[in-house]
Short mmCIF file of C-alpha atoms in Angstrom, two decimals:
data_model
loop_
_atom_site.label_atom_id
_atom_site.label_comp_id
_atom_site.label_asym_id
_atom_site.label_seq_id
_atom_site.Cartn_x
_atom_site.Cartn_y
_atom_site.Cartn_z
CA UNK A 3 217.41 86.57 16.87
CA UNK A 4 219.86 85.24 19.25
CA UNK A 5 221.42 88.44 20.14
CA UNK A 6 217.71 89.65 21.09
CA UNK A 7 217.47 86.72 23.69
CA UNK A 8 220.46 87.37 24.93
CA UNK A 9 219.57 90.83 25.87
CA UNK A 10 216.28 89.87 27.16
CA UNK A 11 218.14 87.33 29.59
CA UNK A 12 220.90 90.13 30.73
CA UNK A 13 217.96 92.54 31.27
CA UNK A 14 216.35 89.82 33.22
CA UNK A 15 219.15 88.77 35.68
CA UNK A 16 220.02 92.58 36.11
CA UNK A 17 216.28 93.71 36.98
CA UNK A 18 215.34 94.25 40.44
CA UNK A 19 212.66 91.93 39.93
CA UNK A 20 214.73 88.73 38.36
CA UNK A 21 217.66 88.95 41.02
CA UNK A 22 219.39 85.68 41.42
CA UNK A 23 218.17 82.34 40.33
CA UNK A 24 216.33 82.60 43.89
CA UNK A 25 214.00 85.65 42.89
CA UNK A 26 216.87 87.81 45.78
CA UNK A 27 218.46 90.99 44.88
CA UNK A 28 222.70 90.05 44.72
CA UNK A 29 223.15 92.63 47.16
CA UNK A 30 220.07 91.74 49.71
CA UNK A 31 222.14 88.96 51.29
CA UNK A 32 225.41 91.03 52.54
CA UNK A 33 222.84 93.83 53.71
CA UNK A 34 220.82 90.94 55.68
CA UNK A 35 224.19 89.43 57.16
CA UNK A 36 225.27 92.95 58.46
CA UNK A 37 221.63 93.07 60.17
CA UNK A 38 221.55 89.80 61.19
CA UNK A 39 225.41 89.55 63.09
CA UNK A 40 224.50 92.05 65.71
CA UNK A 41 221.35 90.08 66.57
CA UNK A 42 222.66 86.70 66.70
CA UNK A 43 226.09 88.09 69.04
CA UNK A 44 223.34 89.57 71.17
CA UNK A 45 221.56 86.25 71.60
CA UNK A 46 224.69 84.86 72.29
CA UNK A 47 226.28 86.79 75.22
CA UNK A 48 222.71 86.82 76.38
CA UNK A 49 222.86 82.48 76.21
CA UNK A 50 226.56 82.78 77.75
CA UNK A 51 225.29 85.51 80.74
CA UNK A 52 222.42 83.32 81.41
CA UNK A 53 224.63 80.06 81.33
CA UNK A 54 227.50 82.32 84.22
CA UNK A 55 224.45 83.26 86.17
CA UNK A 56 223.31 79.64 87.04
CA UNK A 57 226.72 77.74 87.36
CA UNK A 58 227.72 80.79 90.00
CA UNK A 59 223.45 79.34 91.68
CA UNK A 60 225.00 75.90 91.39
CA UNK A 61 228.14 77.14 93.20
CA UNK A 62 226.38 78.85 95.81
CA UNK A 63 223.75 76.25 97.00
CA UNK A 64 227.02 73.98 97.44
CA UNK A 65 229.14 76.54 99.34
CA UNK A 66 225.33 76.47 101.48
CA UNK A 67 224.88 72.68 101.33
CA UNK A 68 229.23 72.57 103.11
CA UNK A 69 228.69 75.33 105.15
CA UNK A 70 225.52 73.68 106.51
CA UNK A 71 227.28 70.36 107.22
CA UNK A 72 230.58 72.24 108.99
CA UNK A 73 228.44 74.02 111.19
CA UNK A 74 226.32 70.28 112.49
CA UNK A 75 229.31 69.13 112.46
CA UNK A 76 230.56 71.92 115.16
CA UNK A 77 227.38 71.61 116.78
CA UNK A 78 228.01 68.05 117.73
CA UNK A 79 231.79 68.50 118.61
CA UNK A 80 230.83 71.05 121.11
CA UNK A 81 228.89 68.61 122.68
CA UNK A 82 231.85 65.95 122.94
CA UNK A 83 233.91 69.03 123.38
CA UNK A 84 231.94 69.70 126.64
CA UNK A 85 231.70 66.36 127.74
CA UNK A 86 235.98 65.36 127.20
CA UNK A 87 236.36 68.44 129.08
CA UNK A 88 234.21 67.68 132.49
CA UNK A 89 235.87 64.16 132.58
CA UNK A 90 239.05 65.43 131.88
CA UNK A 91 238.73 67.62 135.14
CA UNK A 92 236.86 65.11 136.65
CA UNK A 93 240.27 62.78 136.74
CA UNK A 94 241.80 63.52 139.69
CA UNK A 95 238.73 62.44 142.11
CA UNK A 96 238.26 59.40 139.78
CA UNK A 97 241.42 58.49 140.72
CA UNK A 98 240.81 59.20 144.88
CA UNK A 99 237.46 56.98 144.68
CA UNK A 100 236.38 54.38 142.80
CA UNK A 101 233.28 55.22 140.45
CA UNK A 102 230.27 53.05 142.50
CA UNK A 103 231.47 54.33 145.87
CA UNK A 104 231.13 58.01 144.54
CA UNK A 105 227.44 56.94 143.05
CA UNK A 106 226.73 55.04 146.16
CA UNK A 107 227.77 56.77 149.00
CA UNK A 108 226.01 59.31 151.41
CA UNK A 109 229.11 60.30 152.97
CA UNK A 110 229.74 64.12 152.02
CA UNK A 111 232.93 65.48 154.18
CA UNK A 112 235.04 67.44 151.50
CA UNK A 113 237.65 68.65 154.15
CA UNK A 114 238.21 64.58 154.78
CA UNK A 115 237.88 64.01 150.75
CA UNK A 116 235.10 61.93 151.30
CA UNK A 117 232.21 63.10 147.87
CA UNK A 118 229.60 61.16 148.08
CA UNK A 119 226.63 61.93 144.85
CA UNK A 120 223.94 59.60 145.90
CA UNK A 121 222.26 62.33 148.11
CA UNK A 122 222.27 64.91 145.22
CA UNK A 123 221.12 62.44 142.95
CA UNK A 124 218.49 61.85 144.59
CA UNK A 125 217.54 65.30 145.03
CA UNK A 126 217.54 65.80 141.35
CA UNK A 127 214.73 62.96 140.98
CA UNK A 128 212.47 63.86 143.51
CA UNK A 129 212.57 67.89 142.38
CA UNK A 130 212.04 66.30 138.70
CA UNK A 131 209.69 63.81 139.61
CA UNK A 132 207.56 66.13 141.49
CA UNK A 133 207.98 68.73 139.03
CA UNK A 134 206.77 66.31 136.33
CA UNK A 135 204.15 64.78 138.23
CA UNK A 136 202.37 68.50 139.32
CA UNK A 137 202.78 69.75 135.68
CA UNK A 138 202.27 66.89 132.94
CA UNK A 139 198.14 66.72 134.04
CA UNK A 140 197.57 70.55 134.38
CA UNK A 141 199.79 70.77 130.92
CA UNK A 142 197.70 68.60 129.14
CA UNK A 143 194.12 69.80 129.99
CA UNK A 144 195.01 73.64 129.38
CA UNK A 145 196.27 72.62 126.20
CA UNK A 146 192.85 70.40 125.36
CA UNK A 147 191.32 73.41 126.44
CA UNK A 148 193.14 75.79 124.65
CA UNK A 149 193.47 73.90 121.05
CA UNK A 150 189.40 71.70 121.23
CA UNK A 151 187.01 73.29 123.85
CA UNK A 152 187.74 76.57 124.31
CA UNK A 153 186.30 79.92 122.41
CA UNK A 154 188.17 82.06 119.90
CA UNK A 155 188.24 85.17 122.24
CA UNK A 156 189.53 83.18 124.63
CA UNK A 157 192.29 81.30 122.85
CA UNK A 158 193.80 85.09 122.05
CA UNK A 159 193.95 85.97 125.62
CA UNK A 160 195.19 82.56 127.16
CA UNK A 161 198.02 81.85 124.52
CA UNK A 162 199.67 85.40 125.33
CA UNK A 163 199.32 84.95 128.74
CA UNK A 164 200.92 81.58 128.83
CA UNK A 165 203.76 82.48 126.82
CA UNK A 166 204.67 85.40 128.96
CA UNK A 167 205.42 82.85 131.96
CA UNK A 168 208.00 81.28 129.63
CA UNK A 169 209.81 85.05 129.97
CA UNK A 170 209.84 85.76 133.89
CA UNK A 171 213.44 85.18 135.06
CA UNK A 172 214.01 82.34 137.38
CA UNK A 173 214.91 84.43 140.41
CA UNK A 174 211.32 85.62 140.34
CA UNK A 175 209.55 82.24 140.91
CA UNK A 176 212.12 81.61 143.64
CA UNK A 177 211.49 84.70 145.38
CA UNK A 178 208.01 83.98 145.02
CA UNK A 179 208.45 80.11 146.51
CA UNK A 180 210.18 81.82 149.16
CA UNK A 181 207.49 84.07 149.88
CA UNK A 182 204.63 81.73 149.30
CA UNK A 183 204.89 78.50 148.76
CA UNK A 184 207.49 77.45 151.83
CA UNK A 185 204.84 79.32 154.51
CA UNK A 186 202.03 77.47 152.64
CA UNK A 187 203.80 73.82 153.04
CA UNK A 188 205.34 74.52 156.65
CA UNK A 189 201.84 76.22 157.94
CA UNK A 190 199.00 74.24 156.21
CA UNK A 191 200.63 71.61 154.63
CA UNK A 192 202.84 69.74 156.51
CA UNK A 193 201.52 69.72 159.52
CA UNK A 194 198.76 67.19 158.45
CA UNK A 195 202.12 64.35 157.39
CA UNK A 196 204.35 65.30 159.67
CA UNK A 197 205.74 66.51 162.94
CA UNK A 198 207.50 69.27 161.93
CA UNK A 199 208.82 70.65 158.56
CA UNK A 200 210.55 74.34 157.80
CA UNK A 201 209.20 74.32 154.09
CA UNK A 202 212.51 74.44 152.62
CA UNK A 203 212.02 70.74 150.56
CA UNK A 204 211.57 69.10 147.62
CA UNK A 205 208.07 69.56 147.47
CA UNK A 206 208.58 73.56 147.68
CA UNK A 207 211.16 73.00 144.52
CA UNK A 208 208.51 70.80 142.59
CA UNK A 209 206.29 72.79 142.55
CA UNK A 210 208.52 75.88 142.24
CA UNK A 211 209.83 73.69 138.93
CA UNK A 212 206.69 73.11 138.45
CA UNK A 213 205.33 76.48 137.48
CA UNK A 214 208.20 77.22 135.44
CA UNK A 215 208.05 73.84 132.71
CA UNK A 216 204.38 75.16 132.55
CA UNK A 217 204.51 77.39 129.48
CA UNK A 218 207.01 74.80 127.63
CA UNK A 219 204.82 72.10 127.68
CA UNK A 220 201.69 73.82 127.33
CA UNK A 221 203.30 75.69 123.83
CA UNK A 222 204.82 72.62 122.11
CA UNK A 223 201.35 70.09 123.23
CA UNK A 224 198.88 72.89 121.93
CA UNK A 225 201.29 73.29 118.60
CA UNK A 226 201.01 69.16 118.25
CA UNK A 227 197.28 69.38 118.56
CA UNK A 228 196.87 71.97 116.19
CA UNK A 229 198.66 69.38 113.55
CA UNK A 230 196.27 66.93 113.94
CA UNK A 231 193.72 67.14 110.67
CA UNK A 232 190.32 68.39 111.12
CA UNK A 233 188.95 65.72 109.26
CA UNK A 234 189.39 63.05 111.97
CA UNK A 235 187.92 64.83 114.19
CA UNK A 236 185.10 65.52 111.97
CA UNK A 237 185.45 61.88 110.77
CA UNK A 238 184.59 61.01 114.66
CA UNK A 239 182.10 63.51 115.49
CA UNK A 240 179.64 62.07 112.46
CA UNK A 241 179.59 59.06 113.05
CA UNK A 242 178.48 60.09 116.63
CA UNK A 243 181.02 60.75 119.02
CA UNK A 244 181.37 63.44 121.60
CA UNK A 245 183.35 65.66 121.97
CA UNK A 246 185.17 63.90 124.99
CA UNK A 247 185.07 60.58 123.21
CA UNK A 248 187.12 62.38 119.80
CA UNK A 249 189.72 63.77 122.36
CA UNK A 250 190.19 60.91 123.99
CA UNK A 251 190.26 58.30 121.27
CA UNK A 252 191.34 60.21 118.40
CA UNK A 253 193.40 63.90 119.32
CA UNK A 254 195.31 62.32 122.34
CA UNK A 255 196.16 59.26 120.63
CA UNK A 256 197.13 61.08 117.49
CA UNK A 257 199.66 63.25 119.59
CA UNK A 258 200.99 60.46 121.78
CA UNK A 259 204.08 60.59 120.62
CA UNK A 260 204.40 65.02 120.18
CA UNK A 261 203.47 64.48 124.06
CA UNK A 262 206.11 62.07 124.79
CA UNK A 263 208.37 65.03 123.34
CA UNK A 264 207.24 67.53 125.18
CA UNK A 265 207.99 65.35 128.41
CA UNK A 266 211.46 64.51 127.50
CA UNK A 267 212.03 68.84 126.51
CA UNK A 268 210.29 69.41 130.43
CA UNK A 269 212.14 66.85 131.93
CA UNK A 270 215.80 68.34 130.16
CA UNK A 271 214.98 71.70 131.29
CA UNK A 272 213.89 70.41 135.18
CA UNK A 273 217.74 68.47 135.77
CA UNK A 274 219.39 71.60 134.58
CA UNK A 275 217.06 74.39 136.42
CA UNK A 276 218.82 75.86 139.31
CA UNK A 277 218.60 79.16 140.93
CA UNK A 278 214.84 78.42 141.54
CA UNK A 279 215.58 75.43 143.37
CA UNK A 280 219.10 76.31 145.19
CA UNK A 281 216.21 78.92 146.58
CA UNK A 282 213.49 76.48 148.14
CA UNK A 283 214.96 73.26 148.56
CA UNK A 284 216.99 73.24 151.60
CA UNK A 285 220.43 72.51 150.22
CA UNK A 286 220.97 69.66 152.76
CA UNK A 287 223.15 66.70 151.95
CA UNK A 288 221.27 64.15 152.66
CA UNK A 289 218.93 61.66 151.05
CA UNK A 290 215.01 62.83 151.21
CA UNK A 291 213.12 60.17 152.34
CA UNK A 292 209.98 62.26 152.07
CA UNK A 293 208.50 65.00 150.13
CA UNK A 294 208.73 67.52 153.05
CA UNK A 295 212.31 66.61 153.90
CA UNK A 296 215.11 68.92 152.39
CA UNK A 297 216.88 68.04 149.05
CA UNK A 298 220.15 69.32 147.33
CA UNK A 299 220.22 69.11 143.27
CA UNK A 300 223.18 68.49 141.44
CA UNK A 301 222.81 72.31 139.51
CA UNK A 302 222.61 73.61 143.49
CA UNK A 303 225.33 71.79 144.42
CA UNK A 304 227.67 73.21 141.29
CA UNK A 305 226.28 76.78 141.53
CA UNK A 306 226.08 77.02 145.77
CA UNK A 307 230.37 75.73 145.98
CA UNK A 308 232.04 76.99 142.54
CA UNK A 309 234.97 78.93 143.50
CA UNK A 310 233.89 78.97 147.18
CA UNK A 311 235.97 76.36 148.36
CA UNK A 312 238.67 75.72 145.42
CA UNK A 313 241.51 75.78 148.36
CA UNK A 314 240.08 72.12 149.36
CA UNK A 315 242.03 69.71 147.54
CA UNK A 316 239.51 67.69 145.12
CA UNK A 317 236.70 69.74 145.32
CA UNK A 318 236.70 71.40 142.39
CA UNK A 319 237.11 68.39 140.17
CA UNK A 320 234.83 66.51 142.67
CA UNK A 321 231.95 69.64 141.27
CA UNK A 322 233.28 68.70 137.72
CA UNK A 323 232.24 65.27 138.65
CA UNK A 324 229.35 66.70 139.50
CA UNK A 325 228.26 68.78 136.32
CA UNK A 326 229.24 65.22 134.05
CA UNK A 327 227.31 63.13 136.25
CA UNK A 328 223.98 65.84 135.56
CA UNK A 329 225.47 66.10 131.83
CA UNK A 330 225.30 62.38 131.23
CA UNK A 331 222.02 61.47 133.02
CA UNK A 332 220.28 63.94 130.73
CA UNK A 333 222.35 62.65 127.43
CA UNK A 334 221.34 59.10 129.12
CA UNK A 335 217.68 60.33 129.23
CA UNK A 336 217.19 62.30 125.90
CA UNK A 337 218.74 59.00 124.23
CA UNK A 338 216.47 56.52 125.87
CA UNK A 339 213.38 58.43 125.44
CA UNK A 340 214.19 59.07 122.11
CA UNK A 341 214.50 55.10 121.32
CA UNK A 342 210.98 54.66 123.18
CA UNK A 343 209.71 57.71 120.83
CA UNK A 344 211.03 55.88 117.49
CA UNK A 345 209.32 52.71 118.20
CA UNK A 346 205.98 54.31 119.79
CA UNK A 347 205.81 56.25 116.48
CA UNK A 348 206.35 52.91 114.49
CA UNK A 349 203.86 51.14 116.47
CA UNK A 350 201.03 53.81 115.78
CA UNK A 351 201.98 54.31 111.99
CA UNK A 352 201.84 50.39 111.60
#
């Protein structure tokens, strides 16, 4: 009796069907190991590729994130770069005259080693301030016109247009003061203020300057209205606005401050323009007093004498002098207008 359960239990443990205590065949488990190990190395190198591929991301966005800060770095030492180097040239006449008689005086003999700036200084404001003056209102109503008032089919053929005068080289819109605007102000303009005037003035270069800011401020004002949400103006219109009145009270005031920055780009590019102006404005060293008398830029002044004159002692660090005085009144300038900008923006947030 016992040998026959004995049997039964051998026959049961070796049956295909019994297997191990766990109902598995003894020899299922190596097979499933041998099918399993190629799988799970396969996951594995996959994991390990997977975990390679995003350290070397990590390693590249911070090689990106250095590379970005050495080049703003550069990009800010070539602007101290540039503005060690003018005064270093700029020593030797420093040393001749004081600072305040070189800002203050009229006197302008080279060959006696007198350099007086305050007549080219001047120049440079009245072209600017003229320039500014004729182009800011015109500026701002094309661009009203362009971005609120004006028609689809219209928008695609003004927006070219105005961007091509940003392309026409200088030389062309002081050929064309030449040819135009100097008869205009001598012949029909001039005559009504004064005695007598050739043309050749700062009026002739404002207007000259003028025309060429045009396209600058007319592309960066129309881009600032065109960030303005549509719901204000929407907002304004229903409760019963005009047109005029959402403009007024809610575009313009909205962009104040985009406007401000177009100035401050105009007025940058009007101190440094000069072949225009070395054209129309008379090149005469002396302080205008009027906008038909004759003016002489600082940028005429460096571009009309470098390497001219270089055998008169002082005069080419006295036009050094010259391009760090026009290099720090627009660092000056961008600074100042930049503090104004920072609080304006802070007042209309608040």
């Amino acid at each position: 009796m016992i040998d026959t359960v004995n049997k039964s239990e051998h026959k049961r443990d070796s049956s295909p069907e019994g297997g191990s205590k766990h109902g598995l065949n003894p020899t299922q488990p190596v097979a499933d190991k041998d099918k399993q190990a190629p799988a799970s190395g396969f996951f594995y190198s996959l994991f390990n590729g997977k975990q390679k591929i995003y350290r070397f991301r990590l390693l590249k966005d911070k090689l990106i994130a250095k590379l970005m800060l050495v080049l703003t770095v550069v990009s800010v030492l070539i602007l101290a770069f540039i503005g060690v180097g003018l005064y270093y040239h700029s020593i030797p006449i420093l040393h001749k005259q004081s600072l305040v008689q070189l800002l203050t005086s009229s006197v302008w003999k080279p060959l006696k080693g007198l350099f007086g700036f305050y007549p080219f200084i001047m120049g440079t404001l009245w072209v600017t301030a003229i320039s500014i003056i004729i182009a800011l209102p015109l500026c701002l109503l094309t661009a009203l016109y362009i971005t609120e008032y004006a028609p689809l089919r219209i928008k695609r053929i003004l927006s070219p247009f105005v961007n091509l005068l940003s392309g026409i080289p200088p030389v062309i819109f002081g050929v064309w003061g030449v040819l135009f605007i100097i008869p205009l102000i001598q012949d029909h303009i001039a005559p009504h203020f004064v005695e007598f005037s050739t043309g050749y003035s700062v009026l002739a270069g404002g207007i000259v300057l003028a025309v060429m800011i045009f396209p600058l401020i007319v592309s960066i004002i129309t881009e600032v209205f065109r960030t303005i949400p549509q719901d204000l103006r929407d907002a304004s219109l229903s409760l019963g606005a005009t047109r005029w009145e959402t403009t007024r009270k809610v575009v313009l005031r909205k962009a104040l401050p985009g406007i401000i920055a177009a100035l401050v780009l105009a007025i940058s590019r009007a101190f440094g323009e000069t072949i225009a102006v070395l054209m129309v404005c008379g090149n005469n060293a002396a302080v205008p007093h009027s906008v038909f008398d004759p003016g002489y830029p600082l940028p005429a002044l460096i571009a009309n004498n470098y390497g001219d004159m270089m055998s008169i002692p002082l005069y080419d660090s006295a036009l050094m002098f010259a391009a760090l005085l026009l290099f720090v009144i627009i660092l000056l300038f961008n600074i100042i207008s930049r503090v104004i900008l920072s609080r304006l923006e802070r007042k209309l947030a608040a």
